[in-house]
XYZ file of C-alpha atoms in Angstrom:
261
model
C -42.710 -65.422 99.115
C -43.710 -63.417 102.477
C -42.159 -62.231 105.433
C -44.125 -60.647 108.260
C -42.082 -57.953 109.757
C -42.833 -57.646 113.395
C -40.029 -55.562 115.353
C -40.631 -55.121 119.030
C -43.107 -52.008 119.890
C -42.395 -50.175 116.677
C -44.639 -50.715 113.545
C -42.392 -49.363 110.365
C -44.010 -49.626 106.425
C -41.883 -52.262 104.987
C -43.994 -51.740 101.309
C -40.663 -50.847 99.463
C -39.493 -54.250 100.040
C -42.214 -55.521 97.910
C -41.910 -56.898 94.294
C -43.744 -59.143 91.889
C -42.265 -61.940 93.770
C -42.279 -60.811 97.518
C -44.367 -59.493 99.892
C -43.837 -57.427 103.236
C -46.510 -57.551 105.446
C -46.718 -54.643 108.041
C -46.876 -55.181 111.911
C -45.297 -55.531 115.406
C -44.860 -57.422 118.433
C -45.524 -56.088 122.005
C -44.725 -57.798 125.043
C -46.651 -57.630 128.500
C -44.130 -58.386 131.285
C -45.340 -59.943 134.888
C -42.922 -57.711 136.656
C -42.631 -54.727 134.342
C -39.514 -53.960 132.471
C -36.835 -55.088 132.363
C -37.793 -58.764 131.715
C -36.455 -61.216 134.192
C -35.134 -65.209 133.421
C -37.968 -66.085 135.703
C -40.475 -63.623 135.116
C -43.765 -64.451 132.561
C -44.442 -62.415 129.743
C -47.106 -62.699 127.056
C -46.138 -61.702 123.450
C -48.374 -60.708 120.893
C -47.659 -60.326 117.204
C -50.009 -57.888 115.284
C -50.145 -57.653 111.447
C -51.821 -54.938 109.616
C -54.576 -56.383 107.481
C -54.698 -53.357 105.190
C -51.488 -52.268 103.517
C -52.607 -48.578 104.229
C -52.617 -49.254 107.722
C -49.967 -46.889 109.262
C -50.946 -46.280 112.666
C -49.830 -48.542 115.622
C -52.076 -49.095 118.202
C -51.514 -49.575 122.101
C -48.518 -47.287 121.413
C -46.361 -46.171 124.908
C -42.919 -45.040 124.496
C -42.058 -46.297 127.712
C -41.843 -49.708 126.365
C -39.212 -49.260 123.883
C -36.077 -51.354 124.144
C -32.918 -52.270 122.192
C -33.068 -50.877 118.591
C -36.504 -49.704 118.695
C -35.818 -46.101 120.558
C -33.899 -44.782 117.348
C -36.972 -45.468 115.030
C -39.710 -44.122 117.331
C -40.045 -41.017 115.084
C -40.871 -42.881 112.363
C -43.880 -44.684 114.164
C -47.334 -43.411 113.414
C -49.934 -43.397 116.189
C -53.757 -42.841 117.027
C -53.851 -39.097 118.312
C -57.028 -39.888 120.266
C -55.659 -43.097 122.012
C -54.570 -42.980 125.616
C -51.089 -44.467 125.641
C -51.270 -48.090 127.243
C -49.946 -48.515 130.186
C -49.141 -52.327 130.233
C -50.107 -54.488 133.203
C -49.663 -58.121 133.149
C -53.408 -58.967 133.534
C -55.886 -60.789 131.311
C -58.047 -57.402 131.488
C -54.935 -55.318 129.886
C -53.944 -58.419 127.514
C -57.038 -58.872 126.313
C -57.787 -54.919 125.802
C -54.673 -54.788 123.591
C -55.786 -57.466 121.765
C -59.407 -56.256 121.125
C -58.399 -52.238 120.508
C -55.910 -54.159 117.531
C -58.509 -56.213 116.515
C -60.763 -53.229 115.744
C -58.507 -51.097 114.296
C -58.099 -53.883 111.764
C -54.918 -56.252 112.969
C -54.442 -60.080 112.878
C -53.416 -61.216 116.068
C -51.281 -64.228 117.062
C -50.168 -65.255 120.652
C -46.557 -66.421 120.561
C -44.035 -68.983 122.485
C -45.983 -70.298 125.242
C -42.805 -72.275 126.408
C -40.304 -69.548 125.851
C -42.708 -67.109 128.023
C -42.885 -69.388 130.988
C -46.765 -69.551 130.480
C -49.260 -72.228 131.097
C -52.735 -72.942 130.334
C -54.012 -70.808 133.619
C -52.390 -67.685 131.803
C -53.002 -68.039 127.874
C -56.622 -69.574 128.459
C -57.660 -66.403 129.981
C -56.699 -64.388 126.669
C -59.353 -63.838 124.407
C -59.795 -62.183 120.978
C -56.554 -63.555 119.410
C -56.931 -64.917 115.487
C -54.207 -67.947 115.862
C -51.343 -68.938 118.402
C -47.880 -70.058 117.187
C -47.738 -73.942 117.592
C -44.305 -73.748 116.461
C -41.671 -71.052 117.187
C -38.235 -72.262 115.304
C -36.376 -69.341 116.813
C -37.027 -70.729 120.310
C -36.766 -74.448 119.483
C -32.932 -73.815 117.770
C -32.192 -71.873 121.291
C -33.414 -75.091 122.997
C -36.908 -74.262 124.128
C -39.551 -76.506 123.684
C -41.993 -74.297 121.569
C -43.278 -76.921 119.373
C -46.614 -76.716 121.290
C -49.470 -78.685 120.087
C -50.463 -79.294 123.671
C -51.080 -75.678 124.315
C -52.881 -75.379 120.975
C -55.130 -78.682 122.070
C -55.679 -76.925 125.376
C -57.071 -73.667 123.876
C -59.478 -75.469 121.646
C -60.528 -77.668 124.485
C -61.354 -74.503 126.315
C -63.488 -73.096 123.307
C -61.352 -70.638 121.551
C -61.591 -71.400 117.714
C -58.163 -69.957 116.572
C -55.607 -70.911 114.037
C -52.156 -71.761 114.778
C -49.002 -70.802 112.758
C -45.430 -71.684 112.540
C -42.586 -69.133 112.451
C -39.085 -68.364 112.657
C -39.101 -65.412 115.049
C -35.886 -64.910 113.176
C -33.414 -62.738 115.106
C -30.487 -63.480 112.544
C -27.830 -64.505 115.262
C -26.160 -67.361 113.227
C -25.457 -68.058 109.776
C -27.801 -70.395 107.727
C -25.808 -73.666 107.898
C -25.189 -73.314 111.719
C -27.120 -75.793 114.087
C -28.446 -72.749 115.893
C -29.707 -70.856 113.198
C -33.029 -69.569 113.814
C -33.904 -69.403 109.888
C -36.003 -71.590 107.762
C -37.367 -73.735 110.329
C -41.154 -72.833 110.702
C -43.812 -72.024 107.910
C -46.808 -70.529 107.406
C -48.385 -72.000 103.816
C -50.968 -69.480 102.822
C -53.709 -70.284 100.137
C -54.507 -67.085 98.129
C -55.258 -66.465 94.834
C -52.278 -63.913 93.997
C -49.532 -62.529 95.927
C -50.861 -59.410 96.924
C -51.449 -57.567 100.427
C -55.165 -58.075 100.601
C -55.329 -61.331 99.379
C -53.085 -63.096 101.890
C -54.354 -61.015 104.917
C -58.041 -62.310 103.667
C -56.686 -65.781 103.558
C -55.197 -65.524 107.139
C -58.607 -64.325 108.538
C -60.351 -66.994 106.779
C -58.125 -69.629 108.107
C -56.743 -70.495 104.808
C -53.678 -71.466 105.444
C -51.541 -74.228 107.798
C -48.746 -74.420 110.151
C -45.669 -76.514 109.075
C -42.186 -77.301 109.742
C -41.447 -78.565 106.137
C -43.807 -81.134 104.820
C -46.280 -80.258 102.511
C -50.277 -80.707 102.441
C -51.207 -80.938 98.840
C -54.981 -81.680 99.954
C -57.024 -82.409 102.519
C -61.146 -82.811 102.495
C -63.659 -84.812 104.145
C -65.893 -87.265 102.198
C -68.496 -89.645 103.244
C -67.134 -89.527 106.655
C -63.809 -90.165 105.995
C -60.758 -87.846 105.797
C -58.239 -87.643 103.104
C -54.948 -86.118 102.840
C -52.168 -86.041 100.416
C -48.705 -84.721 101.318
C -45.029 -84.703 100.163
C -43.209 -87.702 101.258
C -42.938 -87.965 105.028
C -42.371 -90.620 107.409
C -45.910 -90.636 108.805
C -49.056 -89.038 108.678
C -50.812 -88.658 112.121
C -54.636 -87.204 112.847
C -55.531 -86.210 116.367
C -58.941 -85.226 117.322
C -60.676 -83.987 120.412
C -61.310 -87.360 121.410
C -59.063 -90.467 122.541
C -59.163 -91.293 118.896
C -55.901 -90.930 116.884
C -54.834 -92.470 113.672
C -51.067 -92.856 112.143
C -50.457 -94.046 108.830
C -46.975 -95.340 107.885
C -45.172 -98.058 105.624
C -43.814 -101.182 107.752
C -40.532 -101.014 105.544
C -39.990 -97.158 106.627
C -40.270 -95.732 103.201
C -42.106 -92.600 102.908
C -46.006 -92.144 102.432
C -47.788 -89.480 101.277
């Protein structure tokens, strides 16, 4: 029902795609590379997605024309920028990255930190980043290519270091393979959003308030706490697990291997 269009370095208005059954969110992705451009195979990088919270937000923060690559240069004349904002010279430092995050957040964007494994980043890097709303616990496009970007350990480490952020699951869809190909990057990561209606602000309000969950397919139908116990109902799955910030974990499954809910 919803696609966030986050092309590299250019935010384009995709509202013409929205109808009664589909919602297009406007945004862009920015990359800050360890050794500038171009990105080498052994260089670290930080990729961030910025999703506009307001459908009328047309201006792109943190703009700099020098970083456009791939197809982006042909769209640069369609980008609206802040005339009073100094172009961002990208340096691979926590100060630069946090400055870009905070600048976009002040201007009304929902910010995610993306695919830490593909980016070659470790806790030393991402634990220094501040101000994002969420991180990608699953980037299916990277997984399909062979990377270990189902990354709950990175998310746990961020939580343990005091970051109160959410997690998303995405496709990072580059459409290089057809849907029935084993390396397709489509339909493997989903962010399930609880909103009253399929309207832009209702959906982005749900994102900001954490009314969503990340999944690679299983559905969470309800989850709540009552009398010191956690209750969860799901679609049919092999097992249900809970992990906490302590050494307590719980896994529920059927001995005969039939699904549980």
